[in-house]
Amino acid sequence: MTNVDVHQHLWTDSFVEALRARSEPPFLDGWTLHTVGEPPYEVVRADHDTARRAELAAADGLGRVLLSLSSPLGVEWLPAADARTLLDAYHRDAAALPRPFGAWAAACVRDVDADATAGYLDLGLAGLQLPANALADAAGYARCAPLLDLLEERDLPLFVHPGPAADPAGQPGWWPAMVPYVQQMHAAWFAFRAFGRPRHPRLRVCFALLAGLAPLHGERFAARAGGEGRGGADPDVFVETSSYGPRAVEAVVRVLGTAAVVQGSDRPYAEPPQTPGFGLGGAAAYAFRITNPRRLLTGRA
């Protein structure tokens, strides 16, 4: 049995070079990252050393680590030609990474091209990551429908990750992670219920950062949505744990059940939990790291 972390980030050489070749956000100036929605960020080079990251994964007891494109960069929202250069670099290296690494594919959501995404998935990637702000309403689901149809056809999962933050001028550095990212995930959770699931009944989906704790609003949803808000947990919907601890995870488990939670750490921006079961015991740790990721990725128990 393999312990899995479904959410980490690792920038490979080709992707770094492609970011440095740009003069408009997102771009790298040396190791300083410039994006539209966040202040300049000093990237720690060692965080993206493949050998070092493999050692950290081994120390954490992980047999598989799924890497994803950093959606807050805004790559997916670039015009197709600009996005393609960065996406090609990301996928070329991601597909060649050694064990324990695997990767989520990524796709342009400004100019959707399902054929290009199919080519990336042909490289053997785990599924497709899309930015949450591309799946926040009915229009977003209509635009991204060809990509989600492709996932259903191939029986592959969707990973929903925060997208670019709004301009944080005058806000502290932690603001994007605490406000826009959480708001995006909250909206994406309810948008999937309203627009995604009816259109894609067989799609397996995982929401980053416990879906911004949106599941905890189930009582309010039931009160406001009447019968529509009283359905049970969707067995093909998962949430991952990045940046949260025992209190939040336990609260979400009380709503969704143990079977809906998978481990995601968001390394290098956060660390994996020191207690894999988040204080809920060995059975929970086994479910979060082995059983549930297997169901998310393969559809099989």
Coordinates of C-alpha atoms in Angstrom, one line a residue:
M1 CA 0.0 0.0 0.0
T2 CA 1.3 3.5 -0.9
N3 CA 1.0 6.6 1.2
V4 CA 0.0 9.5 -1.1
D5 CA 0.2 13.3 -0.9
V6 CA -2.1 14.7 -3.6
H7 CA -0.9 18.3 -3.5
Q8 CA 2.7 19.6 -3.7
H9 CA 4.5 22.0 -5.9
L10 CA 8.0 21.6 -7.5
W11 CA 9.3 23.9 -10.2
T12 CA 11.5 22.1 -12.7
D13 CA 14.3 23.6 -14.8
S14 CA 12.3 24.0 -18.0
F15 CA 9.4 25.7 -16.2
V16 CA 11.8 28.1 -14.4
E17 CA 13.5 28.9 -17.7
A18 CA 10.1 29.6 -19.3
L19 CA 9.2 32.0 -16.4
R20 CA 12.5 33.8 -16.7
A21 CA 12.0 34.3 -20.5
R22 CA 8.9 36.4 -19.8
S23 CA 8.8 40.1 -19.1
E24 CA 5.1 40.3 -18.1
P25 CA 3.6 38.5 -15.1
P26 CA 3.9 35.8 -14.3
F27 CA 7.7 35.9 -14.6
L28 CA 10.9 35.2 -12.6
D29 CA 13.6 37.8 -12.2
G30 CA 16.4 35.6 -10.8
W31 CA 14.5 33.9 -8.0
T32 CA 12.0 36.8 -7.5
L33 CA 8.5 35.9 -8.7
H34 CA 6.2 38.6 -10.1
T35 CA 2.5 37.9 -10.5
V36 CA -0.5 40.2 -11.1
G37 CA -2.3 39.4 -7.9
E38 CA 0.4 39.2 -5.2
P39 CA 3.5 41.2 -4.1
P40 CA 6.9 40.0 -5.4
Y41 CA 7.8 36.7 -3.7
E42 CA 11.4 35.4 -3.1
V43 CA 11.4 31.8 -4.2
V44 CA 13.7 29.5 -2.1
R45 CA 15.7 27.7 -4.7
A46 CA 16.3 24.7 -2.5
D47 CA 12.5 24.1 -2.3
H48 CA 12.6 23.1 -5.9
D49 CA 15.5 20.8 -5.8
T50 CA 14.2 17.4 -7.0
A51 CA 16.6 15.2 -5.0
R52 CA 16.0 17.1 -1.8
R53 CA 12.3 16.9 -2.2
A54 CA 12.4 13.2 -2.9
E55 CA 14.3 12.8 0.4
L56 CA 11.7 14.8 2.3
A57 CA 9.0 12.6 0.8
A58 CA 10.8 9.5 1.9
A59 CA 11.2 10.9 5.4
D60 CA 7.4 11.5 5.4
G61 CA 6.8 7.9 4.4
L62 CA 5.2 8.9 1.1
G63 CA 5.3 6.5 -1.8
R64 CA 3.6 8.9 -4.2
V65 CA 3.6 12.7 -4.4
L66 CA 1.4 14.5 -6.9
L67 CA 2.7 17.9 -8.1
S68 CA 0.6 20.6 -9.5
L69 CA 1.1 23.8 -11.5
S70 CA 0.9 26.8 -9.2
S71 CA -2.5 28.2 -10.3
P72 CA -2.1 31.5 -8.4
L73 CA 0.6 32.3 -11.0
G74 CA -2.2 32.9 -13.5
V75 CA -0.7 30.7 -16.3
E76 CA -4.1 29.1 -17.1
W77 CA -5.6 32.5 -17.6
L78 CA -3.0 33.7 -20.1
P79 CA -3.9 33.9 -23.9
A80 CA -3.4 30.5 -25.4
A81 CA -0.1 31.1 -27.1
D82 CA 1.5 32.5 -23.9
A83 CA 0.0 29.8 -21.8
R84 CA 1.1 27.0 -24.1
T85 CA 4.8 27.9 -23.8
L86 CA 4.6 27.6 -20.0
L87 CA 2.3 24.6 -20.0
D88 CA 4.6 22.7 -22.4
A89 CA 7.5 23.3 -20.2
Y90 CA 5.6 22.2 -17.1
H91 CA 4.3 19.0 -18.6
R92 CA 7.5 18.1 -20.4
D93 CA 9.4 17.9 -17.1
A94 CA 6.6 16.7 -14.9
A95 CA 6.2 13.6 -17.0
A96 CA 9.9 12.8 -16.7
L97 CA 10.2 13.2 -12.9
P98 CA 11.5 10.2 -11.0
R99 CA 9.6 8.4 -8.3
P100 CA 7.9 9.2 -6.0
F101 CA 6.6 12.1 -8.1
G102 CA 3.6 12.2 -10.3
A103 CA 1.7 15.2 -11.5
W104 CA -1.6 16.8 -12.3
A105 CA -2.0 18.1 -15.8
A106 CA -3.0 21.8 -16.3
A107 CA -4.9 23.6 -19.0
C108 CA -5.6 27.0 -20.4
V109 CA -9.0 28.2 -19.3
R110 CA -9.1 31.4 -21.2
D111 CA -9.0 29.6 -24.6
V112 CA -10.1 26.1 -23.9
D113 CA -8.4 23.4 -26.1
A114 CA -9.5 19.9 -25.1
D115 CA -7.2 18.3 -27.7
A116 CA -4.1 20.0 -26.2
T117 CA -5.1 18.8 -22.7
A118 CA -5.7 15.3 -24.0
G119 CA -2.1 15.4 -25.2
Y120 CA -0.9 16.3 -21.8
L121 CA -2.9 13.6 -20.2
D122 CA -1.5 11.1 -22.6
L123 CA 1.8 11.6 -20.8
G124 CA 0.4 9.5 -18.0
L125 CA -0.6 12.3 -15.6
A126 CA -2.9 11.6 -12.7
G127 CA -5.8 13.9 -13.7
L128 CA -6.4 17.6 -14.4
Q129 CA -6.0 20.6 -12.1
L130 CA -8.1 23.7 -12.8
P131 CA -8.1 27.1 -11.0
A132 CA -11.1 27.5 -8.6
N133 CA -12.0 30.9 -10.1
A134 CA -12.5 29.2 -13.5
L135 CA -15.2 27.0 -11.9
A136 CA -17.1 29.5 -9.7
D137 CA -20.3 29.8 -11.7
A138 CA -22.5 28.5 -14.5
A139 CA -20.5 30.3 -17.1
G140 CA -17.2 28.8 -15.9
Y141 CA -18.6 25.3 -16.1
A142 CA -20.0 26.0 -19.6
R143 CA -16.5 27.2 -20.7
C144 CA -14.6 24.3 -19.1
A145 CA -17.2 21.6 -20.1
P146 CA -14.9 20.1 -22.8
L147 CA -12.1 19.6 -20.3
L148 CA -14.5 18.0 -17.8
D149 CA -16.0 15.8 -20.5
L150 CA -12.5 14.6 -21.3
L151 CA -11.9 13.6 -17.7
E152 CA -15.1 11.7 -17.5
E153 CA -14.3 9.9 -20.8
R154 CA -10.9 8.8 -19.4
D155 CA -12.2 8.2 -15.8
L156 CA -9.7 10.6 -14.4
P157 CA -10.2 13.1 -11.5
L158 CA -10.3 16.9 -11.3
F159 CA -8.3 18.8 -8.7
V160 CA -9.6 22.3 -7.9
H161 CA -6.9 24.7 -6.7
P162 CA -7.0 28.4 -5.9
G163 CA -6.4 30.6 -8.9
P164 CA -4.9 34.1 -9.0
A165 CA -5.8 36.5 -6.2
A166 CA -7.2 40.0 -6.8
D167 CA -4.8 42.9 -6.5
P168 CA -3.8 43.0 -2.7
A169 CA -2.6 46.6 -2.7
G170 CA -2.5 47.8 0.9
Q171 CA -3.1 44.4 2.3
P172 CA -0.6 42.3 4.4
G173 CA 1.4 39.6 2.6
W174 CA -0.7 36.8 4.0
W175 CA -4.0 38.3 2.7
P176 CA -4.2 36.3 -0.6
A177 CA -3.9 33.0 1.1
M178 CA -6.4 33.8 3.8
V179 CA -9.1 35.7 1.9
P180 CA -9.1 35.3 -2.0
Y181 CA -7.9 31.7 -2.0
V182 CA -10.5 30.7 0.7
Q183 CA -13.3 32.6 -1.0
Q184 CA -12.5 31.0 -4.4
M185 CA -12.6 27.5 -2.9
H186 CA -15.9 28.3 -1.0
A187 CA -17.5 29.5 -4.3
A188 CA -16.1 26.5 -6.2
W189 CA -17.6 24.0 -3.7
F190 CA -21.1 25.3 -4.1
A191 CA -20.7 26.0 -7.9
F192 CA -19.8 22.3 -8.4
R193 CA -23.0 21.3 -6.5
A194 CA -25.2 23.7 -8.5
F195 CA -23.6 23.5 -12.0
G196 CA -20.8 20.9 -12.1
R197 CA -22.4 17.7 -10.7
P198 CA -25.6 17.9 -12.8
R199 CA -23.5 18.3 -16.0
H200 CA -20.9 15.8 -15.0
P201 CA -22.5 13.0 -13.0
R202 CA -19.5 10.6 -13.1
L203 CA -16.7 13.1 -12.4
R204 CA -14.5 12.6 -9.3
V205 CA -13.3 15.9 -7.9
C206 CA -11.0 17.0 -5.1
F207 CA -11.0 20.5 -3.6
A208 CA -7.9 22.0 -2.2
L209 CA -7.6 23.4 1.4
L210 CA -10.8 21.6 2.6
A211 CA -12.8 23.6 0.0
G212 CA -12.2 26.7 2.0
L213 CA -14.3 25.1 4.8
A214 CA -17.4 25.4 2.7
P215 CA -18.7 22.0 3.9
L216 CA -19.1 23.5 7.3
H217 CA -21.8 25.8 5.9
G218 CA -24.1 22.8 5.2
E219 CA -26.6 23.7 7.9
R220 CA -26.9 27.2 6.5
F221 CA -27.3 25.8 3.0
A222 CA -30.0 23.5 4.2
A223 CA -31.8 26.3 5.9
R224 CA -31.7 28.5 2.8
A225 CA -32.0 25.9 0.0
G226 CA -34.7 23.8 1.5
G227 CA -34.8 20.2 0.2
E228 CA -32.0 21.0 -2.3
G229 CA -29.6 21.4 0.7
R230 CA -30.4 18.2 2.4
G231 CA -28.6 15.7 0.3
G232 CA -26.0 13.3 1.7
A233 CA -22.3 13.4 1.0
D234 CA -21.3 12.8 -2.6
P235 CA -19.0 9.7 -2.6
D236 CA -17.0 11.1 -5.6
V237 CA -16.2 14.4 -3.9
F238 CA -13.0 14.8 -1.8
V239 CA -11.3 17.5 0.0
E240 CA -7.6 17.7 0.8
T241 CA -6.0 19.0 4.0
S242 CA -3.3 21.5 3.0
S243 CA -2.6 24.2 5.6
Y244 CA -5.2 23.0 8.1
G245 CA -4.8 21.1 11.3
P246 CA -6.8 18.8 13.6
R247 CA -9.6 21.1 14.6
A248 CA -10.6 22.0 11.0
V249 CA -10.1 18.4 9.7
E250 CA -12.2 17.0 12.5
A251 CA -15.0 19.5 11.9
V252 CA -15.0 18.6 8.2
V253 CA -15.0 14.9 9.0
R254 CA -18.1 15.4 11.2
V255 CA -19.9 16.8 8.1
L256 CA -18.5 14.7 5.2
G257 CA -17.2 11.6 6.9
T258 CA -13.7 10.1 7.0
A259 CA -14.0 8.8 3.4
A260 CA -14.0 12.3 1.9
V261 CA -10.6 13.5 3.1
V262 CA -7.2 13.0 1.4
Q263 CA -3.8 14.3 2.5
G264 CA -2.5 17.3 0.7
S265 CA 0.3 19.4 2.1
D266 CA 1.0 22.2 -0.4
R267 CA 4.7 21.8 0.2
P268 CA 6.9 23.9 -0.1
Y269 CA 4.4 26.5 1.1
A270 CA 3.2 24.4 4.0
E271 CA 4.4 21.2 5.6
P272 CA 2.7 17.8 5.8
P273 CA 1.0 17.0 9.1
Q274 CA 3.2 15.6 11.9
T275 CA 0.2 13.4 12.8
P276 CA -1.2 11.9 9.5
G277 CA -4.5 11.1 11.1
F278 CA -4.8 14.6 12.6
G279 CA -5.5 13.1 16.0
L280 CA -8.4 11.0 14.7
G281 CA -6.4 7.7 15.0
G282 CA -4.6 5.2 12.8
A283 CA -7.7 4.2 10.8
A284 CA -8.2 7.9 9.8
A285 CA -4.5 8.2 8.8
Y286 CA -4.8 5.0 6.6
A287 CA -7.9 6.4 5.0
F288 CA -6.5 9.9 4.4
R289 CA -3.2 8.7 2.9
I290 CA -4.0 5.3 1.2
T291 CA -7.7 4.3 0.8
N292 CA -9.2 7.7 -0.1
P293 CA -6.5 8.8 -2.5
R294 CA -6.8 5.5 -4.3
R295 CA -10.5 6.0 -4.7
L296 CA -10.0 9.6 -5.9
L297 CA -7.4 8.6 -8.5
T298 CA -8.7 5.3 -9.7
G299 CA -12.4 5.2 -8.7
R300 CA -11.7 1.8 -7.0
A301 CA -11.8 1.0 -3.3

